[in-house]
Amino acid sequence: MDETLQHIKEQFLTDLAAVNTPEALTALRDKYLGRKAGLLANEKKRVGGLAPEVRAAFGSQVNDISAEVEARLAELNDRFAAAQEAAALEREKLDISLPGTQFGRGHLHPITLLRNRIEDVFVSMGYTVVDGPEIETSFYNFDALNIPPGHPARDSADTFYVGEDLALRSQTSTMQIHAMQRLSPPLRVIAPGRVFRRDTPDPTHNPMFFQLEGLTIDRNITLADLKGTLQKFVQLMYGANIVTRFRPSYFPFTEPSAEVDFRCYMCAGIGCRVCKGSGWVELGGSGMVHPRVLEAVNIDPEEFQGFAFGLGIDRMAARMYDLDDIRLLYENDVRFLEQFA
Ligand SMILES: [Zn+2]
């Protein structure tokens, strides 16, 4: 074999052994087979200038070596391609037998569960659910509810003031005023929501808690309508045999006013843990809407009358779920809340 060709072939085999990337393989191909400056291409260009007697043999050798180089390069190229494909498959490997990511499923808070149930009962009795602001002016907090300046309920020791004339509502009764301004009588609304008082937290008090206000305004409404409505509510909530009792009370925005109790649903009046031995459970405050409250929203008390009531949702929940401490309802301890899933 021609000495130069022999040298090129040996050099190629040495170079080939050092190739370890597809880029190096491309560079190697150019070095030996490149059309313009490839080492074997240069040898082919020499063929035409050789003496006729050696020309054929030399040409044949160049072709053989070129074919071998081509075959070796193709073989290595195949190896690189196979390795790349294997790496891609490994990278994109998807194990469909692996368990999926588990997300904890949430559920409604016990207060919300009870509130929904109470709302359903009142809606079934023809009431509409309304909502309103938690920050109120003195007009809604006090003036329109017949709580005049100087009244103890306006004391900043009881109320969270957030400005000169603004305070967090201390009761959902503010919603009576909003409802009467928004809707013209006759109307029947309930307004569940958060209220705020400067109470020191203890097992039966929290500075934030939930109330539900109810209001009916119509012609010829009497105390009997109030009693019948709350009686019906208690029966739908706790059982058809549950009776109520009314105790005289005082609220600035109702006249007359009454505290409402109902016969204990646990012991039927014998006395138990739920009713603390009395046989009766407190439901909330109520009364006939004070004529001055109607006048504050331009409703003629000669034409329309109404009754209002306020229920403590938290206390109802504490009894229903047999909680020793009402604060459990606000601490968002998942171990406690999970019991209501
Ligand atoms: Zn009882």
PDB file of C-alpha atoms in Angstrom, residues 54-334:
ATOM      1  CA  VAL A  54       0.127   3.085 -10.833  1.00  0.00           C
ATOM      2  CA  ARG A  55      -3.011   5.179 -11.240  1.00  0.00           C
ATOM      3  CA  ALA A  56      -5.596   2.376 -11.028  1.00  0.00           C
ATOM      4  CA  ALA A  57      -4.040   0.663  -8.029  1.00  0.00           C
ATOM      5  CA  PHE A  58      -3.678   3.927  -6.094  1.00  0.00           C
ATOM      6  CA  GLY A  59      -7.232   4.978  -6.904  1.00  0.00           C
ATOM      7  CA  SER A  60      -8.558   1.674  -5.722  1.00  0.00           C
ATOM      8  CA  GLN A  61      -6.632   1.984  -2.423  1.00  0.00           C
ATOM      9  CA  VAL A  62      -7.958   5.514  -1.822  1.00  0.00           C
ATOM     10  CA  ASN A  63     -11.495   4.288  -2.435  1.00  0.00           C
ATOM     11  CA  ASP A  64     -11.086   1.309  -0.117  1.00  0.00           C
ATOM     12  CA  ILE A  65      -9.723   3.458   2.696  1.00  0.00           C
ATOM     13  CA  SER A  66     -12.461   6.060   2.145  1.00  0.00           C
ATOM     14  CA  ALA A  67     -15.103   3.339   2.342  1.00  0.00           C
ATOM     15  CA  GLU A  68     -13.602   1.979   5.528  1.00  0.00           C
ATOM     16  CA  VAL A  69     -13.426   5.455   7.078  1.00  0.00           C
ATOM     17  CA  GLU A  70     -17.032   6.025   6.058  1.00  0.00           C
ATOM     18  CA  ALA A  71     -18.118   2.715   7.612  1.00  0.00           C
ATOM     19  CA  ARG A  72     -16.241   3.340  10.877  1.00  0.00           C
ATOM     20  CA  LEU A  73     -17.729   6.841  11.177  1.00  0.00           C
ATOM     21  CA  ALA A  74     -21.252   5.510  10.519  1.00  0.00           C
ATOM     22  CA  GLU A  75     -20.808   2.813  13.124  1.00  0.00           C
ATOM     23  CA  LEU A  76     -19.710   5.321  15.762  1.00  0.00           C
ATOM     24  CA  ASN A  77     -22.534   7.667  14.764  1.00  0.00           C
ATOM     25  CA  ASP A  78     -25.028   4.853  15.352  1.00  0.00           C
ATOM     26  CA  ARG A  79     -23.549   4.219  18.785  1.00  0.00           C
ATOM     27  CA  PHE A  80     -23.890   7.903  19.753  1.00  0.00           C
ATOM     28  CA  ALA A  81     -27.497   8.025  18.471  1.00  0.00           C
ATOM     29  CA  ALA A  82     -28.424   4.900  20.447  1.00  0.00           C
ATOM     30  CA  ALA A  83     -26.847   6.330  23.624  1.00  0.00           C
ATOM     31  CA  GLN A  84     -28.751   9.619  23.149  1.00  0.00           C
ATOM     32  CA  GLU A  85     -32.034   7.833  22.701  1.00  0.00           C
ATOM     33  CA  ALA A  86     -31.451   5.697  25.796  1.00  0.00           C
ATOM     34  CA  ALA A  87     -30.677   8.840  27.820  1.00  0.00           C
ATOM     35  CA  ALA A  88     -33.858  10.544  26.561  1.00  0.00           C
ATOM     36  CA  LEU A  89     -35.968   7.523  27.443  1.00  0.00           C
ATOM     37  CA  GLU A  90     -34.454   7.432  30.921  1.00  0.00           C
ATOM     38  CA  ARG A  91     -35.116  11.165  31.358  1.00  0.00           C
ATOM     39  CA  GLU A  92     -38.747  10.941  30.266  1.00  0.00           C
ATOM     40  CA  LYS A  93     -39.463   7.699  32.064  1.00  0.00           C
ATOM     41  CA  LEU A  94     -42.974   7.718  33.547  1.00  0.00           C
ATOM     42  CA  ASP A  95     -43.863   5.156  36.166  1.00  0.00           C
ATOM     43  CA  ILE A  96     -47.642   4.913  36.001  1.00  0.00           C
ATOM     44  CA  SER A  97     -47.649   2.484  38.922  1.00  0.00           C
ATOM     45  CA  LEU A  98     -46.436   5.217  41.357  1.00  0.00           C
ATOM     46  CA  PRO A  99     -49.156   6.494  43.744  1.00  0.00           C
ATOM     47  CA  GLY A 100     -50.466   9.990  42.881  1.00  0.00           C
ATOM     48  CA  THR A 101     -49.866  13.081  45.042  1.00  0.00           C
ATOM     49  CA  GLN A 102     -52.407  13.103  47.859  1.00  0.00           C
ATOM     50  CA  PHE A 103     -54.088  16.416  48.679  1.00  0.00           C
ATOM     51  CA  GLY A 104     -55.992  16.744  51.955  1.00  0.00           C
ATOM     52  CA  ARG A 105     -59.638  17.494  51.270  1.00  0.00           C
ATOM     53  CA  GLY A 106     -61.133  20.411  53.183  1.00  0.00           C
ATOM     54  CA  HIS A 107     -64.589  20.711  54.681  1.00  0.00           C
ATOM     55  CA  LEU A 108     -66.844  23.389  56.129  1.00  0.00           C
ATOM     56  CA  HIS A 109     -66.184  24.884  59.558  1.00  0.00           C
ATOM     57  CA  PRO A 110     -68.634  23.756  62.300  1.00  0.00           C
ATOM     58  CA  ILE A 111     -69.948  27.336  62.623  1.00  0.00           C
ATOM     59  CA  THR A 112     -70.625  27.405  58.886  1.00  0.00           C
ATOM     60  CA  LEU A 113     -72.336  24.003  59.028  1.00  0.00           C
ATOM     61  CA  LEU A 114     -74.683  25.207  61.764  1.00  0.00           C
ATOM     62  CA  ARG A 115     -75.244  28.587  60.101  1.00  0.00           C
ATOM     63  CA  ASN A 116     -76.214  26.852  56.843  1.00  0.00           C
ATOM     64  CA  ARG A 117     -78.692  24.682  58.727  1.00  0.00           C
ATOM     65  CA  ILE A 118     -80.269  27.686  60.502  1.00  0.00           C
ATOM     66  CA  GLU A 119     -80.455  29.582  57.202  1.00  0.00           C
ATOM     67  CA  ASP A 120     -82.184  26.620  55.541  1.00  0.00           C
ATOM     68  CA  VAL A 121     -84.831  26.583  58.285  1.00  0.00           C
ATOM     69  CA  PHE A 122     -85.567  30.313  57.988  1.00  0.00           C
ATOM     70  CA  VAL A 123     -85.500  30.250  54.189  1.00  0.00           C
ATOM     71  CA  SER A 124     -88.095  27.457  54.345  1.00  0.00           C
ATOM     72  CA  MET A 125     -90.217  29.879  56.400  1.00  0.00           C
ATOM     73  CA  GLY A 126     -89.995  32.578  53.709  1.00  0.00           C
ATOM     74  CA  TYR A 127     -87.001  34.574  54.965  1.00  0.00           C
ATOM     75  CA  THR A 128     -84.299  36.073  52.745  1.00  0.00           C
ATOM     76  CA  VAL A 129     -80.612  36.003  53.791  1.00  0.00           C
ATOM     77  CA  VAL A 130     -78.917  39.427  53.703  1.00  0.00           C
ATOM     78  CA  ASP A 131     -75.356  40.533  54.376  1.00  0.00           C
ATOM     79  CA  GLY A 132     -73.780  43.812  55.432  1.00  0.00           C
ATOM     80  CA  PRO A 133     -70.682  45.627  56.667  1.00  0.00           C
ATOM     81  CA  GLU A 134     -68.753  44.693  59.820  1.00  0.00           C
ATOM     82  CA  ILE A 135     -67.588  48.292  60.293  1.00  0.00           C
ATOM     83  CA  GLU A 136     -70.444  50.696  60.926  1.00  0.00           C
ATOM     84  CA  THR A 137     -71.048  54.367  61.613  1.00  0.00           C
ATOM     85  CA  SER A 138     -72.673  55.456  64.857  1.00  0.00           C
ATOM     86  CA  PHE A 139     -75.939  55.875  62.961  1.00  0.00           C
ATOM     87  CA  TYR A 140     -76.202  52.136  62.255  1.00  0.00           C
ATOM     88  CA  ASN A 141     -74.480  50.981  65.458  1.00  0.00           C
ATOM     89  CA  PHE A 142     -76.480  53.147  67.843  1.00  0.00           C
ATOM     90  CA  ASP A 143     -78.571  56.136  66.712  1.00  0.00           C
ATOM     91  CA  ALA A 144     -80.989  54.293  64.430  1.00  0.00           C
ATOM     92  CA  LEU A 145     -81.297  51.495  67.012  1.00  0.00           C
ATOM     93  CA  ASN A 146     -82.595  53.946  69.606  1.00  0.00           C
ATOM     94  CA  ILE A 147     -79.336  53.892  71.591  1.00  0.00           C
ATOM     95  CA  PRO A 148     -78.858  57.605  72.385  1.00  0.00           C
ATOM     96  CA  PRO A 149     -75.542  59.375  73.115  1.00  0.00           C
ATOM     97  CA  GLY A 150     -74.437  58.600  76.649  1.00  0.00           C
ATOM     98  CA  HIS A 151     -76.015  55.137  76.624  1.00  0.00           C
ATOM     99  CA  PRO A 152     -73.669  52.564  78.261  1.00  0.00           C
ATOM    100  CA  ALA A 153     -73.747  50.403  75.090  1.00  0.00           C
ATOM    101  CA  ARG A 154     -71.777  53.149  73.311  1.00  0.00           C
ATOM    102  CA  ASP A 155     -68.978  52.938  75.851  1.00  0.00           C
ATOM    103  CA  SER A 156     -65.574  52.377  74.287  1.00  0.00           C
ATOM    104  CA  ALA A 157     -64.955  49.831  77.056  1.00  0.00           C
ATOM    105  CA  ASP A 158     -67.456  47.570  75.248  1.00  0.00           C
ATOM    106  CA  THR A 159     -67.067  48.634  71.625  1.00  0.00           C
ATOM    107  CA  PHE A 160     -64.066  48.462  69.277  1.00  0.00           C
ATOM    108  CA  TYR A 161     -63.847  51.965  67.790  1.00  0.00           C
ATOM    109  CA  VAL A 162     -61.796  52.234  64.618  1.00  0.00           C
ATOM    110  CA  GLY A 163     -62.302  55.958  64.052  1.00  0.00           C
ATOM    111  CA  GLU A 164     -64.164  59.046  65.242  1.00  0.00           C
ATOM    112  CA  ASP A 165     -67.544  57.790  64.059  1.00  0.00           C
ATOM    113  CA  LEU A 166     -66.689  54.209  63.063  1.00  0.00           C
ATOM    114  CA  ALA A 167     -66.786  51.010  65.112  1.00  0.00           C
ATOM    115  CA  LEU A 168     -66.834  47.250  64.567  1.00  0.00           C
ATOM    116  CA  ARG A 169     -70.473  46.250  64.911  1.00  0.00           C
ATOM    117  CA  SER A 170     -71.200  44.856  68.357  1.00  0.00           C
ATOM    118  CA  GLN A 171     -74.402  43.153  67.194  1.00  0.00           C
ATOM    119  CA  THR A 172     -76.068  42.118  63.952  1.00  0.00           C
ATOM    120  CA  SER A 173     -79.007  44.419  64.812  1.00  0.00           C
ATOM    121  CA  THR A 174     -77.280  46.980  62.570  1.00  0.00           C
ATOM    122  CA  MET A 175     -78.571  44.836  59.718  1.00  0.00           C
ATOM    123  CA  GLN A 176     -82.172  45.683  60.680  1.00  0.00           C
ATOM    124  CA  ILE A 177     -81.479  49.262  59.624  1.00  0.00           C
ATOM    125  CA  HIS A 178     -79.705  48.274  56.380  1.00  0.00           C
ATOM    126  CA  ALA A 179     -82.507  45.859  55.500  1.00  0.00           C
ATOM    127  CA  MET A 180     -85.251  48.428  56.054  1.00  0.00           C
ATOM    128  CA  GLN A 181     -83.330  51.013  53.997  1.00  0.00           C
ATOM    129  CA  ARG A 182     -82.697  48.581  51.143  1.00  0.00           C
ATOM    130  CA  LEU A 183     -86.071  46.839  51.018  1.00  0.00           C
ATOM    131  CA  SER A 184     -89.490  48.318  51.479  1.00  0.00           C
ATOM    132  CA  PRO A 185     -91.936  46.532  53.775  1.00  0.00           C
ATOM    133  CA  PRO A 186     -93.348  43.957  53.977  1.00  0.00           C
ATOM    134  CA  LEU A 187     -90.041  42.169  54.495  1.00  0.00           C
ATOM    135  CA  ARG A 188     -88.652  39.080  56.194  1.00  0.00           C
ATOM    136  CA  VAL A 189     -84.875  38.838  56.420  1.00  0.00           C
ATOM    137  CA  ILE A 190     -82.189  37.082  58.397  1.00  0.00           C
ATOM    138  CA  ALA A 191     -78.622  38.405  58.652  1.00  0.00           C
ATOM    139  CA  PRO A 192     -75.973  36.027  59.976  1.00  0.00           C
ATOM    140  CA  GLY A 193     -72.522  37.466  60.622  1.00  0.00           C
ATOM    141  CA  ARG A 194     -69.588  38.263  62.847  1.00  0.00           C
ATOM    142  CA  VAL A 195     -69.835  40.747  65.710  1.00  0.00           C
ATOM    143  CA  PHE A 196     -67.170  42.196  67.992  1.00  0.00           C
ATOM    144  CA  ARG A 197     -67.044  43.137  71.672  1.00  0.00           C
ATOM    145  CA  ARG A 198     -64.273  44.034  74.055  1.00  0.00           C
ATOM    146  CA  ASP A 199     -64.703  40.873  76.111  1.00  0.00           C
ATOM    147  CA  THR A 200     -61.835  39.104  77.807  1.00  0.00           C
ATOM    148  CA  PRO A 201     -61.674  35.642  76.241  1.00  0.00           C
ATOM    149  CA  ASP A 202     -62.868  32.853  78.530  1.00  0.00           C
ATOM    150  CA  PRO A 203     -64.681  29.543  77.958  1.00  0.00           C
ATOM    151  CA  THR A 204     -67.971  31.336  77.195  1.00  0.00           C
ATOM    152  CA  HIS A 205     -66.711  34.642  75.710  1.00  0.00           C
ATOM    153  CA  ASN A 206     -64.641  35.679  72.727  1.00  0.00           C
ATOM    154  CA  PRO A 207     -64.070  39.204  71.333  1.00  0.00           C
ATOM    155  CA  MET A 208     -65.396  37.999  67.958  1.00  0.00           C
ATOM    156  CA  PHE A 209     -68.406  35.746  67.611  1.00  0.00           C
ATOM    157  CA  PHE A 210     -71.316  34.937  65.317  1.00  0.00           C
ATOM    158  CA  GLN A 211     -74.892  36.147  65.578  1.00  0.00           C
ATOM    159  CA  LEU A 212     -77.948  35.799  63.430  1.00  0.00           C
ATOM    160  CA  GLU A 213     -80.397  38.661  63.235  1.00  0.00           C
ATOM    161  CA  GLY A 214     -83.981  38.177  62.135  1.00  0.00           C
ATOM    162  CA  LEU A 215     -86.451  40.885  61.162  1.00  0.00           C
ATOM    163  CA  THR A 216     -90.051  40.850  60.003  1.00  0.00           C
ATOM    164  CA  ILE A 217     -91.913  44.046  59.028  1.00  0.00           C
ATOM    165  CA  ASP A 218     -95.481  43.930  57.837  1.00  0.00           C
ATOM    166  CA  ARG A 219     -98.971  45.205  58.612  1.00  0.00           C
ATOM    167  CA  ASN A 220    -100.784  43.844  61.670  1.00  0.00           C
ATOM    168  CA  ILE A 221     -97.726  42.090  63.160  1.00  0.00           C
ATOM    169  CA  THR A 222     -98.096  41.232  66.836  1.00  0.00           C
ATOM    170  CA  LEU A 223     -96.123  39.533  69.584  1.00  0.00           C
ATOM    171  CA  ALA A 224     -97.997  36.322  68.698  1.00  0.00           C
ATOM    172  CA  ASP A 225     -96.263  36.308  65.293  1.00  0.00           C
ATOM    173  CA  LEU A 226     -92.875  36.576  67.022  1.00  0.00           C
ATOM    174  CA  LYS A 227     -93.697  33.743  69.401  1.00  0.00           C
ATOM    175  CA  GLY A 228     -95.046  31.554  66.619  1.00  0.00           C
ATOM    176  CA  THR A 229     -92.016  32.174  64.400  1.00  0.00           C
ATOM    177  CA  LEU A 230     -89.435  31.295  67.057  1.00  0.00           C
ATOM    178  CA  GLN A 231     -91.504  28.332  68.235  1.00  0.00           C
ATOM    179  CA  LYS A 232     -91.575  27.004  64.677  1.00  0.00           C
ATOM    180  CA  PHE A 233     -87.851  27.612  64.247  1.00  0.00           C
ATOM    181  CA  VAL A 234     -86.969  25.700  67.432  1.00  0.00           C
ATOM    182  CA  GLN A 235     -89.185  22.794  66.409  1.00  0.00           C
ATOM    183  CA  LEU A 236     -87.647  22.589  62.940  1.00  0.00           C
ATOM    184  CA  MET A 237     -84.159  22.731  64.469  1.00  0.00           C
ATOM    185  CA  TYR A 238     -84.514  20.503  67.518  1.00  0.00           C
ATOM    186  CA  GLY A 239     -87.730  18.490  67.278  1.00  0.00           C
ATOM    187  CA  ALA A 240     -91.507  18.818  66.952  1.00  0.00           C
ATOM    188  CA  ASN A 241     -92.144  18.552  70.701  1.00  0.00           C
ATOM    189  CA  ILE A 242     -89.837  21.373  71.783  1.00  0.00           C
ATOM    190  CA  VAL A 243     -91.660  24.278  73.466  1.00  0.00           C
ATOM    191  CA  THR A 244     -90.447  27.844  74.067  1.00  0.00           C
ATOM    192  CA  ARG A 245     -90.866  30.316  76.885  1.00  0.00           C
ATOM    193  CA  PHE A 246     -90.523  34.110  76.862  1.00  0.00           C
ATOM    194  CA  ARG A 247     -89.043  36.092  79.755  1.00  0.00           C
ATOM    195  CA  PRO A 248     -89.460  39.887  79.893  1.00  0.00           C
ATOM    196  CA  SER A 249     -86.251  41.719  79.067  1.00  0.00           C
ATOM    197  CA  TYR A 250     -85.009  45.079  77.834  1.00  0.00           C
ATOM    198  CA  PHE A 251     -83.331  46.152  74.594  1.00  0.00           C
ATOM    199  CA  PRO A 252     -83.321  49.782  73.412  1.00  0.00           C
ATOM    200  CA  PHE A 253     -84.492  48.809  69.907  1.00  0.00           C
ATOM    201  CA  THR A 254     -87.492  46.616  70.829  1.00  0.00           C
ATOM    202  CA  GLU A 255     -90.594  47.228  72.933  1.00  0.00           C
ATOM    203  CA  PRO A 256     -91.691  44.980  74.507  1.00  0.00           C
ATOM    204  CA  SER A 257     -88.549  42.823  74.668  1.00  0.00           C
ATOM    205  CA  ALA A 258     -88.096  39.221  75.697  1.00  0.00           C
ATOM    206  CA  GLU A 259     -85.415  36.608  76.226  1.00  0.00           C
ATOM    207  CA  VAL A 260     -86.412  33.352  74.573  1.00  0.00           C
ATOM    208  CA  ASP A 261     -85.647  29.917  76.015  1.00  0.00           C
ATOM    209  CA  PHE A 262     -86.646  26.503  74.738  1.00  0.00           C
ATOM    210  CA  ARG A 263     -87.117  23.187  76.488  1.00  0.00           C
ATOM    211  CA  CYS A 264     -83.831  21.272  76.569  1.00  0.00           C
ATOM    212  CA  TYR A 265     -83.654  18.905  73.611  1.00  0.00           C
ATOM    213  CA  MET A 266     -81.304  16.538  75.454  1.00  0.00           C
ATOM    214  CA  CYS A 267     -83.260  15.843  78.639  1.00  0.00           C
ATOM    215  CA  ALA A 268     -86.782  17.094  77.764  1.00  0.00           C
ATOM    216  CA  GLY A 269     -86.664  19.397  80.803  1.00  0.00           C
ATOM    217  CA  ILE A 270     -85.417  17.000  83.470  1.00  0.00           C
ATOM    218  CA  GLY A 271     -82.042  18.721  83.719  1.00  0.00           C
ATOM    219  CA  CYS A 272     -78.722  17.712  82.167  1.00  0.00           C
ATOM    220  CA  ARG A 273     -75.286  18.916  81.172  1.00  0.00           C
ATOM    221  CA  VAL A 274     -76.544  20.752  78.061  1.00  0.00           C
ATOM    222  CA  CYS A 275     -79.093  22.858  80.002  1.00  0.00           C
ATOM    223  CA  LYS A 276     -76.893  22.995  83.118  1.00  0.00           C
ATOM    224  CA  GLY A 277     -79.661  21.308  85.128  1.00  0.00           C
ATOM    225  CA  SER A 278     -82.339  23.954  84.465  1.00  0.00           C
ATOM    226  CA  GLY A 279     -84.285  22.056  81.812  1.00  0.00           C
ATOM    227  CA  TRP A 280     -84.263  25.195  79.593  1.00  0.00           C
ATOM    228  CA  VAL A 281     -81.797  26.434  76.986  1.00  0.00           C
ATOM    229  CA  GLU A 282     -81.353  30.109  76.041  1.00  0.00           C
ATOM    230  CA  LEU A 283     -82.107  30.878  72.393  1.00  0.00           C
ATOM    231  CA  GLY A 284     -81.566  34.659  72.295  1.00  0.00           C
ATOM    232  CA  GLY A 285     -83.132  38.091  72.590  1.00  0.00           C
ATOM    233  CA  SER A 286     -86.236  39.286  70.774  1.00  0.00           C
ATOM    234  CA  GLY A 287     -88.998  41.841  70.757  1.00  0.00           C
ATOM    235  CA  MET A 288     -91.322  44.059  68.782  1.00  0.00           C
ATOM    236  CA  VAL A 289     -89.404  46.647  66.725  1.00  0.00           C
ATOM    237  CA  HIS A 290     -89.416  49.978  68.608  1.00  0.00           C
ATOM    238  CA  PRO A 291     -91.453  52.678  66.799  1.00  0.00           C
ATOM    239  CA  ARG A 292     -88.434  54.999  66.977  1.00  0.00           C
ATOM    240  CA  VAL A 293     -86.368  52.465  65.010  1.00  0.00           C
ATOM    241  CA  LEU A 294     -89.033  52.420  62.283  1.00  0.00           C
ATOM    242  CA  GLU A 295     -89.121  56.208  62.254  1.00  0.00           C
ATOM    243  CA  ALA A 296     -85.315  56.340  61.882  1.00  0.00           C
ATOM    244  CA  VAL A 297     -85.677  54.670  58.473  1.00  0.00           C
ATOM    245  CA  ASN A 298     -88.874  56.543  57.503  1.00  0.00           C
ATOM    246  CA  ILE A 299     -91.327  53.697  58.010  1.00  0.00           C
ATOM    247  CA  ASP A 300     -94.653  54.778  59.479  1.00  0.00           C
ATOM    248  CA  PRO A 301     -95.152  52.823  62.748  1.00  0.00           C
ATOM    249  CA  GLU A 302     -98.910  53.429  62.449  1.00  0.00           C
ATOM    250  CA  GLU A 303     -98.963  51.434  59.221  1.00  0.00           C
ATOM    251  CA  PHE A 304     -96.210  48.863  59.768  1.00  0.00           C
ATOM    252  CA  GLN A 305     -95.077  46.879  62.781  1.00  0.00           C
ATOM    253  CA  GLY A 306     -92.435  44.224  63.123  1.00  0.00           C
ATOM    254  CA  PHE A 307     -90.474  41.923  65.329  1.00  0.00           C
ATOM    255  CA  ALA A 308     -86.761  41.198  65.577  1.00  0.00           C
ATOM    256  CA  PHE A 309     -84.639  38.540  67.197  1.00  0.00           C
ATOM    257  CA  GLY A 310     -80.944  37.787  67.630  1.00  0.00           C
ATOM    258  CA  LEU A 311     -79.487  34.310  68.050  1.00  0.00           C
ATOM    259  CA  GLY A 312     -75.982  33.406  69.214  1.00  0.00           C
ATOM    260  CA  ILE A 313     -74.723  30.909  66.638  1.00  0.00           C
ATOM    261  CA  ASP A 314     -71.578  30.106  68.654  1.00  0.00           C
ATOM    262  CA  ARG A 315     -73.485  29.203  71.796  1.00  0.00           C
ATOM    263  CA  MET A 316     -75.849  27.042  69.755  1.00  0.00           C
ATOM    264  CA  ALA A 317     -72.789  25.325  68.261  1.00  0.00           C
ATOM    265  CA  ALA A 318     -71.129  24.862  71.646  1.00  0.00           C
ATOM    266  CA  ARG A 319     -74.254  23.115  72.950  1.00  0.00           C
ATOM    267  CA  MET A 320     -74.831  21.113  69.797  1.00  0.00           C
ATOM    268  CA  TYR A 321     -71.243  19.816  69.690  1.00  0.00           C
ATOM    269  CA  ASP A 322     -70.942  19.636  73.503  1.00  0.00           C
ATOM    270  CA  LEU A 323     -67.939  21.983  73.740  1.00  0.00           C
ATOM    271  CA  ASP A 324     -66.592  23.067  77.125  1.00  0.00           C
ATOM    272  CA  ASP A 325     -64.851  26.085  75.608  1.00  0.00           C
ATOM    273  CA  ILE A 326     -66.321  28.296  72.887  1.00  0.00           C
ATOM    274  CA  ARG A 327     -62.824  29.436  71.880  1.00  0.00           C
ATOM    275  CA  LEU A 328     -62.212  26.032  70.291  1.00  0.00           C
ATOM    276  CA  LEU A 329     -64.392  27.316  67.453  1.00  0.00           C
ATOM    277  CA  TYR A 330     -61.940  30.113  66.560  1.00  0.00           C
ATOM    278  CA  GLU A 331     -58.509  28.627  67.186  1.00  0.00           C
ATOM    279  CA  ASN A 332     -58.389  26.771  63.848  1.00  0.00           C
ATOM    280  CA  ASP A 333     -56.755  23.757  65.460  1.00  0.00           C
ATOM    281  CA  VAL A 334     -56.962  21.177  62.695  1.00  0.00           C
TER     282      VAL A 334
END
